[in-house]
Amino acid sequence: MTTTHRTAGSTPSSLRYDRRTLWQKDKDHFIHPFTDFSLFHEKGCDLIVDSDGIYVEDAQGNRFIDGIAGLWCVNVGHGRAEIGQAMAEQATRMAYFSTFNNLSNAPAAELAAKLAELAPANLNHVFFSCGGSAANDATIRLVHYYFNRLGKPSKKRILSRRNAYHGTTYLAATLTGIESNNWDFDTLDHLVTHLSEANLYRRPKGMSEAEYCDHLVAELEESITEIGADNIAAFIAEPIMGAGGVLMPPQGYHARMQAVCRANDILFIADEVVTGFGRLGHFFASEAVYDTQPDIINCAKGLSSGYAPLGATLISDDIYKVLGTPQRKGGVLSTGFTYSGHPVSCAAALKNIEIIEREAICENVREVGPYLAQKLKTLADHETVGDVRGSHFMLAIENVADKATKELLPVEARVGDRVAAEAQKRGLIIRPVGHLNILSPPLIWDREVVDRVVAILDEAFAATTASLKADGYL
């Protein structure tokens, strides 16, 4: 795709650093999210200091293809001067003012209207937060408030899924069903029940895709019977489960799960923090890809392409009728954030959406995405590749010790880390998550880039297999 970016390596002198000193400062003082301290205390971090389009550059001047879009989010690519300029102009004009107490700002009002235009019908109201975790956390608070207002205070339980990822604030971490994410952390388990994840690759042996869907829907129905519909507020689900392993649902799963929720007065929440804004070829995947009409959609990441922190909860007209009615004389909707509707973040999101529309980026994903999936499947010839799955620009490779049994390699083999390290040596950054490797690239990749990426991965998997054999794991 033809795009306009800042030139890599053109960092202004005011932003240049003594890179060795910076590495030491980072190691001594920055507590990084999801840090493996067994490695960090010795090696510190790779410092990414520059970017351009599909590339990032480290402190040593090494250039890499970004295979993870920063972290699922730099959808329009790095170094977009237009977005930076929009942010600078807004910051110069008015960097911040409160949106509490009947105050607002122009970018927030424009963005709310634009999101209502892009979202599935009936989702016409937007509550802004500062990211995906905060959006999910705020959503559950609003859902509980909604049912309290309806005179149904017992409807508190949230149904989530094992291996779901919904964030790391206290409540969002409870929604998250990835066991290792909460090792030694406390969670609010009385509020959340986790159902089985939708995982076609590891479905029960001998079960067809249709039978597997029946099985998952039946589990939902049984859980509702056991807990009681009067005690359940909502079901929350990612269209495709992201950090949990890019887990693909069976055909018809989301629509059927929503139908069961509707029949039991349970709200259906779509967590589109990852899938929103083009990753599956549409601004929102719920309706366009999965034929569902959520009561609530949460989004972040691609909303601003990571250029500024921003999250949003899109709420249906029916829910808003309740939220928008004062609960008592002098009562207010007493929840929100200092930075709800932050003007600079909203300006970034508006320019980001303009670029996605103008450059037909969703159309690019729909054209190049199937080619990327097709080419990645050629990696299945490698001894450790058990599954290549996902959709469009959201894909994962699952590494196994045995393809027939799907047995995993031991944790200490660090197979995902090995593959990622071999790819990085060859100029590509991908994400290791345990035994998985995940690709979630900027949405501006073309077929030529796909070919280069797959060639790198082919070498990386061959080198990984050799190292695993040398170390006695295969």
Short mmCIF file of C-alpha atoms in Angstrom, two decimals:
data_model
loop_
_atom_site.label_atom_id
_atom_site.label_comp_id
_atom_site.label_asym_id
_atom_site.label_seq_id
_atom_site.Cartn_x
_atom_site.Cartn_y
_atom_site.Cartn_z
CA MET A 1 0.00 0.00 0.00
CA THR A 2 1.14 3.56 -0.66
CA THR A 3 1.30 5.40 2.65
CA THR A 4 2.90 8.52 4.09
CA HIS A 5 5.16 8.17 7.14
CA ARG A 6 7.96 9.94 8.89
CA THR A 7 11.37 8.72 7.66
CA ALA A 8 13.00 6.17 9.97
CA GLY A 9 16.23 7.36 11.50
CA SER A 10 15.12 10.99 11.39
CA THR A 11 14.69 11.32 15.16
CA PRO A 12 15.04 14.98 16.16
CA SER A 13 18.23 15.74 18.10
CA SER A 14 16.13 16.70 21.14
CA LEU A 15 14.85 13.10 21.29
CA ARG A 16 18.20 11.32 20.86
CA TYR A 17 19.61 9.46 23.84
CA ASP A 18 22.81 7.94 25.17
CA ARG A 19 21.56 4.46 24.42
CA ARG A 20 23.70 2.57 26.94
CA THR A 21 22.63 4.95 29.71
CA LEU A 22 19.00 4.63 28.62
CA TRP A 23 19.19 0.82 28.74
CA GLN A 24 20.54 1.02 32.30
CA LYS A 25 17.85 3.50 33.41
CA ASP A 26 15.18 1.22 31.99
CA LYS A 27 16.63 -1.86 33.73
CA ASP A 28 17.01 -0.06 37.07
CA HIS A 29 13.67 1.75 37.24
CA PHE A 30 10.96 0.65 34.78
CA ILE A 31 8.69 -2.18 35.96
CA HIS A 32 7.57 -3.65 32.65
CA PRO A 33 4.22 -5.39 32.17
CA PHE A 34 4.44 -9.17 31.74
CA THR A 35 8.14 -9.24 32.65
CA ASP A 36 10.06 -12.50 33.07
CA PHE A 37 12.37 -11.36 35.84
CA SER A 38 14.52 -14.49 35.50
CA LEU A 39 15.72 -12.94 32.23
CA PHE A 40 15.19 -9.23 32.85
CA HIS A 41 17.60 -8.82 35.78
CA GLU A 42 20.47 -10.01 33.58
CA LYS A 43 19.54 -8.92 30.08
CA GLY A 44 17.22 -5.96 30.52
CA CYS A 45 15.07 -5.04 27.54
CA ASP A 46 15.55 -4.49 23.83
CA LEU A 47 15.00 -0.77 23.40
CA ILE A 48 12.87 0.18 20.40
CA VAL A 49 13.70 3.80 19.61
CA ASP A 50 12.49 4.50 16.08
CA SER A 51 9.77 3.43 13.65
CA ASP A 52 8.48 3.92 10.13
CA GLY A 53 5.56 2.24 8.38
CA ILE A 54 5.88 -1.51 8.99
CA TYR A 55 9.35 -1.19 10.57
CA VAL A 56 10.81 -0.50 14.00
CA GLU A 57 14.42 0.07 14.96
CA ASP A 58 16.29 -0.81 18.14
CA ALA A 59 18.96 1.12 20.06
CA GLN A 60 21.72 -0.64 18.12
CA GLY A 61 20.30 0.50 14.79
CA ASN A 62 18.86 -2.90 13.84
CA ARG A 63 15.70 -2.65 11.75
CA PHE A 64 12.82 -5.12 12.06
CA ILE A 65 9.53 -5.82 10.37
CA ASP A 66 6.89 -5.28 13.04
CA GLY A 67 4.85 -8.49 13.11
CA ILE A 68 2.73 -7.54 16.12
CA ALA A 69 1.67 -3.92 15.39
CA GLY A 70 3.24 -2.76 18.64
CA LEU A 71 0.77 -4.90 20.59
CA TRP A 72 -2.23 -5.65 18.37
CA CYS A 73 -2.75 -1.91 17.87
CA VAL A 74 -0.63 0.08 15.36
CA ASN A 75 -3.11 -0.74 12.61
CA VAL A 76 -2.23 2.09 10.19
CA GLY A 77 1.51 1.66 10.68
CA HIS A 78 4.19 3.66 12.44
CA GLY A 79 5.28 7.26 11.95
CA ARG A 80 2.06 8.65 10.53
CA ALA A 81 2.82 12.36 10.36
CA GLU A 82 -0.87 13.18 9.89
CA ILE A 83 -1.78 11.70 13.26
CA GLY A 84 1.11 13.39 15.02
CA GLN A 85 0.13 16.71 13.48
CA ALA A 86 -3.52 16.30 14.51
CA MET A 87 -2.43 15.59 18.06
CA ALA A 88 -0.02 18.55 18.10
CA GLU A 89 -2.65 20.93 16.77
CA GLN A 90 -5.17 19.80 19.37
CA ALA A 91 -2.60 19.94 22.20
CA THR A 92 -1.64 23.45 21.17
CA ARG A 93 -5.25 24.59 20.93
CA MET A 94 -6.51 22.81 24.05
CA ALA A 95 -4.64 19.83 25.45
CA TYR A 96 -7.18 19.01 28.11
CA PHE A 97 -10.35 20.07 29.83
CA SER A 98 -12.77 18.06 31.95
CA THR A 99 -15.73 16.23 30.46
CA PHE A 100 -17.43 15.95 33.87
CA ASN A 101 -20.52 17.95 34.84
CA ASN A 102 -21.98 18.77 31.42
CA LEU A 103 -18.69 19.84 29.84
CA SER A 104 -17.28 18.41 26.60
CA ASN A 105 -14.85 19.06 23.77
CA ALA A 106 -15.02 18.96 20.00
CA PRO A 107 -12.87 15.85 19.26
CA ALA A 108 -14.76 13.75 21.84
CA ALA A 109 -18.14 14.78 20.43
CA GLU A 110 -17.01 14.12 16.84
CA LEU A 111 -15.49 10.75 17.73
CA ALA A 112 -18.55 9.57 19.64
CA ALA A 113 -20.73 10.36 16.64
CA LYS A 114 -18.29 8.64 14.26
CA LEU A 115 -18.18 5.48 16.37
CA ALA A 116 -21.98 5.37 16.47
CA GLU A 117 -21.96 5.64 12.65
CA LEU A 118 -19.44 2.78 12.27
CA ALA A 119 -20.87 0.43 14.89
CA PRO A 120 -23.70 -2.06 14.35
CA ALA A 121 -27.13 -0.46 14.45
CA ASN A 122 -28.50 0.49 17.85
CA LEU A 123 -25.05 1.08 19.44
CA ASN A 124 -25.36 4.85 19.43
CA HIS A 125 -23.82 5.88 22.76
CA VAL A 126 -20.15 5.95 23.78
CA PHE A 127 -18.45 5.95 27.17
CA PHE A 128 -14.74 6.82 26.86
CA SER A 129 -11.94 5.34 28.95
CA CYS A 130 -8.16 5.11 28.64
CA GLY A 131 -7.63 1.61 27.22
CA GLY A 132 -8.99 -1.91 26.90
CA SER A 133 -8.71 -2.99 30.53
CA ALA A 134 -10.42 0.20 31.69
CA ALA A 135 -13.13 -0.18 29.04
CA ASN A 136 -13.97 -3.70 30.20
CA ASP A 137 -13.83 -2.69 33.86
CA ALA A 138 -16.09 0.33 33.30
CA THR A 139 -18.50 -1.77 31.25
CA ILE A 140 -19.13 -4.23 34.07
CA ARG A 141 -19.72 -1.38 36.51
CA LEU A 142 -22.25 0.14 34.09
CA VAL A 143 -23.93 -3.25 33.55
CA HIS A 144 -24.39 -3.75 37.27
CA TYR A 145 -25.73 -0.21 37.60
CA TYR A 146 -28.13 -0.87 34.71
CA PHE A 147 -29.67 -3.91 36.38
CA ASN A 148 -29.80 -2.17 39.75
CA ARG A 149 -31.79 0.62 38.09
CA LEU A 150 -34.16 -1.95 36.59
CA GLY A 151 -34.86 -3.35 40.04
CA LYS A 152 -32.86 -6.54 39.38
CA PRO A 153 -29.99 -6.22 41.88
CA SER A 154 -29.31 -9.95 41.98
CA LYS A 155 -28.09 -9.92 38.36
CA LYS A 156 -24.39 -9.58 39.13
CA ARG A 157 -22.58 -12.65 37.77
CA ILE A 158 -20.58 -12.30 34.56
CA LEU A 159 -19.98 -15.28 32.31
CA SER A 160 -16.54 -15.23 30.71
CA ARG A 161 -14.40 -18.01 29.24
CA ARG A 162 -11.24 -19.87 30.10
CA ASN A 163 -8.25 -18.46 28.20
CA ALA A 164 -10.13 -15.21 27.52
CA TYR A 165 -8.12 -12.01 27.85
CA HIS A 166 -9.95 -8.90 29.01
CA GLY A 167 -7.24 -6.93 30.80
CA THR A 168 -5.36 -6.56 34.07
CA THR A 169 -7.26 -4.08 36.22
CA TYR A 170 -8.72 -5.86 39.24
CA LEU A 171 -12.09 -6.66 37.65
CA ALA A 172 -10.79 -7.09 34.09
CA ALA A 173 -8.19 -9.54 35.41
CA THR A 174 -11.02 -11.53 36.99
CA LEU A 175 -12.79 -11.62 33.62
CA THR A 176 -9.54 -12.87 32.09
CA GLY A 177 -9.46 -16.66 32.05
CA ILE A 178 -5.76 -17.24 31.37
CA GLU A 179 -4.67 -19.05 34.53
CA SER A 180 -1.03 -17.91 34.46
CA ASN A 181 -2.07 -14.26 34.27
CA ASN A 182 -3.39 -14.43 37.82
CA TRP A 183 -0.74 -16.55 39.55
CA ASP A 184 -0.43 -15.08 43.07
CA PHE A 185 -2.80 -12.21 42.23
CA ASP A 186 -6.20 -11.92 43.88
CA THR A 187 -9.37 -11.86 41.80
CA LEU A 188 -13.06 -11.19 42.39
CA ASP A 189 -14.15 -14.76 41.77
CA HIS A 190 -17.63 -14.34 43.27
CA LEU A 191 -18.49 -12.11 40.29
CA VAL A 192 -17.27 -14.24 37.37
CA THR A 193 -17.87 -17.78 36.11
CA HIS A 194 -15.60 -19.08 33.36
CA LEU A 195 -17.02 -21.36 30.69
CA SER A 196 -14.99 -23.42 28.23
CA GLU A 197 -13.11 -21.52 25.57
CA ALA A 198 -14.03 -22.03 21.91
CA ASN A 199 -10.94 -23.87 20.65
CA LEU A 200 -11.43 -25.81 17.44
CA TYR A 201 -7.89 -27.24 17.46
CA ARG A 202 -8.26 -28.83 20.88
CA ARG A 203 -11.94 -29.78 20.80
CA PRO A 204 -12.83 -33.23 22.17
CA LYS A 205 -11.53 -36.02 19.98
CA GLY A 206 -14.00 -37.31 17.41
CA MET A 207 -16.33 -34.33 17.76
CA SER A 208 -17.31 -32.54 14.53
CA GLU A 209 -17.30 -28.75 14.35
CA ALA A 210 -21.11 -28.66 14.47
CA GLU A 211 -21.20 -31.06 17.44
CA TYR A 212 -18.58 -28.95 19.19
CA CYS A 213 -20.73 -25.86 18.77
CA ASP A 214 -23.71 -27.76 20.21
CA HIS A 215 -21.51 -28.80 23.13
CA LEU A 216 -20.45 -25.22 23.95
CA VAL A 217 -23.98 -23.84 23.66
CA ALA A 218 -25.26 -26.64 25.89
CA GLU A 219 -22.62 -25.75 28.49
CA LEU A 220 -23.88 -22.15 28.49
CA GLU A 221 -27.47 -23.32 28.94
CA GLU A 222 -26.48 -25.66 31.77
CA SER A 223 -24.54 -22.91 33.52
CA ILE A 224 -27.51 -20.57 33.32
CA THR A 225 -29.74 -23.27 34.82
CA GLU A 226 -27.25 -23.93 37.61
CA ILE A 227 -26.54 -20.28 38.50
CA GLY A 228 -29.99 -18.94 37.67
CA ALA A 229 -30.68 -16.37 34.97
CA ASP A 230 -31.83 -13.93 37.67
CA ASN A 231 -28.25 -13.93 38.99
CA ILE A 232 -26.44 -13.41 35.67
CA ALA A 233 -25.87 -9.96 34.20
CA ALA A 234 -23.82 -10.57 31.06
CA PHE A 235 -21.71 -12.85 28.90
CA ILE A 236 -18.46 -11.32 27.58
CA ALA A 237 -16.52 -12.74 24.64
CA GLU A 238 -13.82 -11.80 22.15
CA PRO A 239 -14.91 -12.61 18.57
CA ILE A 240 -11.57 -14.43 18.23
CA MET A 241 -9.72 -15.02 21.48
CA GLY A 242 -6.47 -13.06 21.21
CA ALA A 243 -3.81 -13.41 23.91
CA GLY A 244 -5.32 -16.77 24.88
CA GLY A 245 -4.01 -18.19 21.61
CA VAL A 246 -5.99 -16.76 18.67
CA LEU A 247 -8.64 -19.39 19.36
CA MET A 248 -11.17 -19.83 16.60
CA PRO A 249 -14.84 -20.51 17.40
CA PRO A 250 -16.91 -23.06 15.50
CA GLN A 251 -19.26 -21.83 12.80
CA GLY A 252 -22.34 -20.15 14.26
CA TYR A 253 -21.00 -20.09 17.83
CA HIS A 254 -21.38 -16.36 18.61
CA ALA A 255 -24.86 -16.03 17.11
CA ARG A 256 -26.10 -19.04 19.03
CA MET A 257 -24.54 -17.91 22.30
CA GLN A 258 -26.16 -14.50 21.85
CA ALA A 259 -29.56 -16.10 21.22
CA VAL A 260 -29.33 -18.02 24.50
CA CYS A 261 -28.35 -14.83 26.32
CA ARG A 262 -31.27 -12.90 24.81
CA ALA A 263 -33.70 -15.62 25.86
CA ASN A 264 -32.49 -15.32 29.44
CA ASP A 265 -32.25 -11.52 29.82
CA ILE A 266 -28.43 -11.69 29.83
CA LEU A 267 -26.48 -8.93 28.07
CA PHE A 268 -24.06 -9.93 25.30
CA ILE A 269 -20.77 -7.99 25.46
CA ALA A 270 -18.33 -8.20 22.55
CA ASP A 271 -14.76 -7.40 23.54
CA GLU A 272 -13.44 -6.02 20.24
CA VAL A 273 -10.35 -4.42 21.75
CA VAL A 274 -8.24 -6.52 19.36
CA THR A 275 -10.62 -7.30 16.49
CA GLY A 276 -11.95 -3.76 16.04
CA PHE A 277 -10.76 -1.22 13.46
CA GLY A 278 -9.79 -3.48 10.64
CA ARG A 279 -7.94 -6.49 12.02
CA LEU A 280 -10.53 -8.86 10.52
CA GLY A 281 -11.27 -6.59 7.56
CA HIS A 282 -14.07 -4.50 9.08
CA PHE A 283 -14.30 -1.69 11.60
CA PHE A 284 -16.18 -4.09 13.87
CA ALA A 285 -16.28 -7.87 13.45
CA SER A 286 -19.35 -8.71 15.54
CA GLU A 287 -22.02 -8.08 12.95
CA ALA A 288 -19.98 -8.12 9.72
CA VAL A 289 -18.13 -11.39 10.44
CA TYR A 290 -20.09 -13.19 13.16
CA ASP A 291 -23.69 -12.13 12.54
CA THR A 292 -24.24 -10.84 16.08
CA GLN A 293 -25.79 -7.65 17.43
CA PRO A 294 -24.09 -7.10 20.79
CA ASP A 295 -25.69 -5.05 23.51
CA ILE A 296 -22.25 -3.57 24.19
CA ILE A 297 -18.98 -3.45 22.23
CA ASN A 298 -15.70 -2.54 23.93
CA CYS A 299 -12.83 -1.22 21.87
CA ALA A 300 -9.35 0.31 22.26
CA LYS A 301 -5.97 -0.48 20.59
CA GLY A 302 -6.76 0.08 16.87
CA LEU A 303 -9.18 2.86 17.80
CA SER A 304 -6.21 5.22 17.86
CA SER A 305 -3.68 2.81 16.29
CA GLY A 306 -1.78 3.13 19.56
CA TYR A 307 -0.86 6.76 18.94
CA ALA A 308 -2.58 7.80 22.19
CA PRO A 309 -4.20 5.83 25.03
CA LEU A 310 -7.94 5.51 24.43
CA GLY A 311 -10.74 3.05 25.07
CA ALA A 312 -14.46 3.14 24.40
CA THR A 313 -17.61 1.30 25.45
CA LEU A 314 -20.37 1.39 22.82
CA ILE A 315 -23.79 1.02 24.40
CA SER A 316 -27.20 0.19 22.90
CA ASP A 317 -30.12 2.60 22.85
CA ASP A 318 -32.07 0.34 25.23
CA ILE A 319 -29.33 0.36 27.86
CA TYR A 320 -28.79 4.09 27.44
CA LYS A 321 -32.46 4.77 28.17
CA VAL A 322 -31.85 3.42 31.65
CA LEU A 323 -28.36 4.89 32.19
CA GLY A 324 -29.54 8.28 30.92
CA THR A 325 -32.40 8.64 33.41
CA PRO A 326 -31.42 10.17 36.78
CA GLN A 327 -31.84 7.61 39.53
CA ARG A 328 -32.98 10.22 42.07
CA LYS A 329 -33.26 13.96 42.54
CA GLY A 330 -29.80 15.44 42.18
CA GLY A 331 -28.37 12.08 41.11
CA VAL A 332 -25.61 11.80 38.52
CA LEU A 333 -23.92 8.96 36.61
CA SER A 334 -21.08 8.98 39.12
CA THR A 335 -18.45 7.03 37.23
CA GLY A 336 -15.76 8.07 34.75
CA PHE A 337 -12.12 9.01 34.37
CA THR A 338 -10.22 12.29 34.43
CA TYR A 339 -9.20 11.48 30.86
CA SER A 340 -12.58 10.29 29.55
CA GLY A 341 -12.84 11.80 26.07
CA HIS A 342 -9.34 13.27 26.24
CA PRO A 343 -9.19 15.75 23.32
CA VAL A 344 -5.69 14.80 22.11
CA SER A 345 -6.47 11.07 22.16
CA CYS A 346 -9.79 11.64 20.40
CA ALA A 347 -8.09 13.80 17.77
CA ALA A 348 -5.64 10.95 17.14
CA ALA A 349 -8.51 8.47 16.78
CA LEU A 350 -10.43 10.69 14.35
CA LYS A 351 -7.38 11.05 12.09
CA ASN A 352 -6.68 7.32 12.41
CA ILE A 353 -10.23 6.44 11.28
CA GLU A 354 -9.95 8.94 8.43
CA ILE A 355 -6.78 7.17 7.22
CA ILE A 356 -8.38 3.72 7.47
CA GLU A 357 -11.30 4.89 5.35
CA ARG A 358 -9.31 6.97 2.84
CA GLU A 359 -6.68 4.30 2.17
CA ALA A 360 -9.20 1.42 2.11
CA ILE A 361 -7.23 -0.39 4.79
CA CYS A 362 -10.10 -2.73 5.68
CA GLU A 363 -10.25 -3.71 2.02
CA ASN A 364 -6.49 -4.37 2.07
CA VAL A 365 -6.96 -6.72 5.02
CA ARG A 366 -9.74 -8.57 3.21
CA GLU A 367 -7.50 -8.96 0.15
CA VAL A 368 -4.12 -9.72 1.76
CA GLY A 369 -5.35 -11.50 4.90
CA PRO A 370 -6.35 -14.77 3.21
CA TYR A 371 -3.00 -14.77 1.37
CA LEU A 372 -1.15 -14.34 4.68
CA ALA A 373 -3.08 -17.25 6.22
CA GLN A 374 -2.45 -19.42 3.15
CA LYS A 375 1.28 -18.74 3.16
CA LEU A 376 1.62 -19.30 6.91
CA LYS A 377 0.03 -22.73 6.54
CA THR A 378 3.08 -23.81 4.54
CA LEU A 379 4.96 -23.72 7.85
CA ALA A 380 2.99 -26.80 8.92
CA ASP A 381 5.71 -28.87 7.25
CA HIS A 382 7.98 -28.11 10.21
CA GLU A 383 8.23 -30.81 12.85
CA THR A 384 7.01 -28.66 15.76
CA VAL A 385 4.15 -26.80 14.05
CA GLY A 386 0.91 -28.40 15.19
CA ASP A 387 -1.58 -25.75 14.09
CA VAL A 388 -1.66 -22.54 12.10
CA ARG A 389 -4.89 -20.68 12.78
CA GLY A 390 -6.66 -17.36 12.87
CA SER A 391 -8.21 -15.00 10.39
CA HIS A 392 -6.89 -12.17 8.22
CA PHE A 393 -4.34 -10.15 10.23
CA MET A 394 -4.79 -12.10 13.47
CA LEU A 395 -2.94 -15.43 13.41
CA ALA A 396 -1.15 -17.90 15.66
CA ILE A 397 1.17 -20.86 15.29
CA GLU A 398 0.92 -23.54 17.97
CA ASN A 399 4.09 -25.50 18.64
CA VAL A 400 3.85 -29.11 19.80
CA ALA A 401 6.12 -32.03 20.61
CA ASP A 402 3.92 -34.50 18.74
CA LYS A 403 1.50 -33.57 15.94
CA ALA A 404 -0.57 -36.72 16.29
CA THR A 405 -1.24 -36.41 20.03
CA LYS A 406 -0.91 -32.57 20.20
CA GLU A 407 1.34 -33.05 23.24
CA LEU A 408 3.19 -29.89 24.20
CA LEU A 409 6.90 -29.45 24.69
CA PRO A 410 8.00 -28.90 28.31
CA VAL A 411 7.75 -25.32 29.55
CA GLU A 412 11.51 -25.14 30.08
CA ALA A 413 12.06 -25.67 26.35
CA ARG A 414 10.72 -22.11 25.82
CA VAL A 415 9.74 -23.02 22.28
CA GLY A 416 7.80 -19.81 21.58
CA ASP A 417 10.71 -17.72 22.83
CA ARG A 418 13.14 -19.69 20.66
CA VAL A 419 11.10 -19.12 17.52
CA ALA A 420 10.70 -15.42 18.28
CA ALA A 421 14.43 -15.02 18.93
CA GLU A 422 15.34 -16.75 15.67
CA ALA A 423 12.88 -14.55 13.78
CA GLN A 424 14.27 -11.41 15.42
CA LYS A 425 17.81 -12.38 14.40
CA ARG A 426 16.52 -12.36 10.84
CA GLY A 427 14.70 -9.02 11.05
CA LEU A 428 11.16 -9.87 12.19
CA ILE A 429 9.46 -9.29 15.56
CA ILE A 430 6.69 -11.75 16.46
CA ARG A 431 5.14 -12.44 19.84
CA PRO A 432 5.92 -15.52 21.94
CA VAL A 433 3.16 -16.61 24.33
CA GLY A 434 4.30 -19.83 25.97
CA HIS A 435 4.22 -22.51 23.29
CA LEU A 436 2.58 -20.14 20.80
CA ASN A 437 3.81 -17.53 18.34
CA ILE A 438 1.37 -14.79 17.40
CA LEU A 439 1.27 -12.45 14.42
CA SER A 440 -0.90 -9.33 14.53
CA PRO A 441 0.82 -7.02 12.04
CA PRO A 442 0.07 -3.48 10.90
CA LEU A 443 -2.83 -3.65 8.47
CA ILE A 444 -0.76 -2.16 5.64
CA TRP A 445 1.24 -5.29 4.81
CA ASP A 446 1.09 -6.30 1.16
CA ARG A 447 1.82 -9.64 -0.52
CA GLU A 448 5.50 -8.86 -0.98
CA VAL A 449 5.89 -8.27 2.76
CA VAL A 450 3.98 -11.49 3.48
CA ASP A 451 6.40 -13.43 1.30
CA ARG A 452 9.41 -11.94 3.13
CA VAL A 453 7.86 -12.67 6.53
CA VAL A 454 7.06 -16.29 5.72
CA ALA A 455 10.58 -16.85 4.35
CA ILE A 456 12.01 -15.53 7.64
CA LEU A 457 9.66 -17.73 9.66
CA ASP A 458 10.59 -20.77 7.59
CA GLU A 459 14.23 -20.27 8.56
CA ALA A 460 13.30 -19.49 12.18
CA PHE A 461 11.33 -22.71 12.61
CA ALA A 462 14.09 -24.77 11.00
CA ALA A 463 16.66 -23.25 13.36
CA THR A 464 14.36 -23.80 16.34
CA THR A 465 13.83 -27.45 15.50
CA ALA A 466 17.60 -27.92 15.27
CA SER A 467 18.19 -26.23 18.65
CA LEU A 468 15.43 -28.24 20.33
CA LYS A 469 17.03 -31.46 19.06
CA ALA A 470 20.47 -30.32 20.16
CA ASP A 471 19.10 -29.67 23.65
CA GLY A 472 17.32 -33.03 23.85
CA TYR A 473 13.73 -31.80 23.65
CA LEU A 474 12.93 -33.58 20.36
#
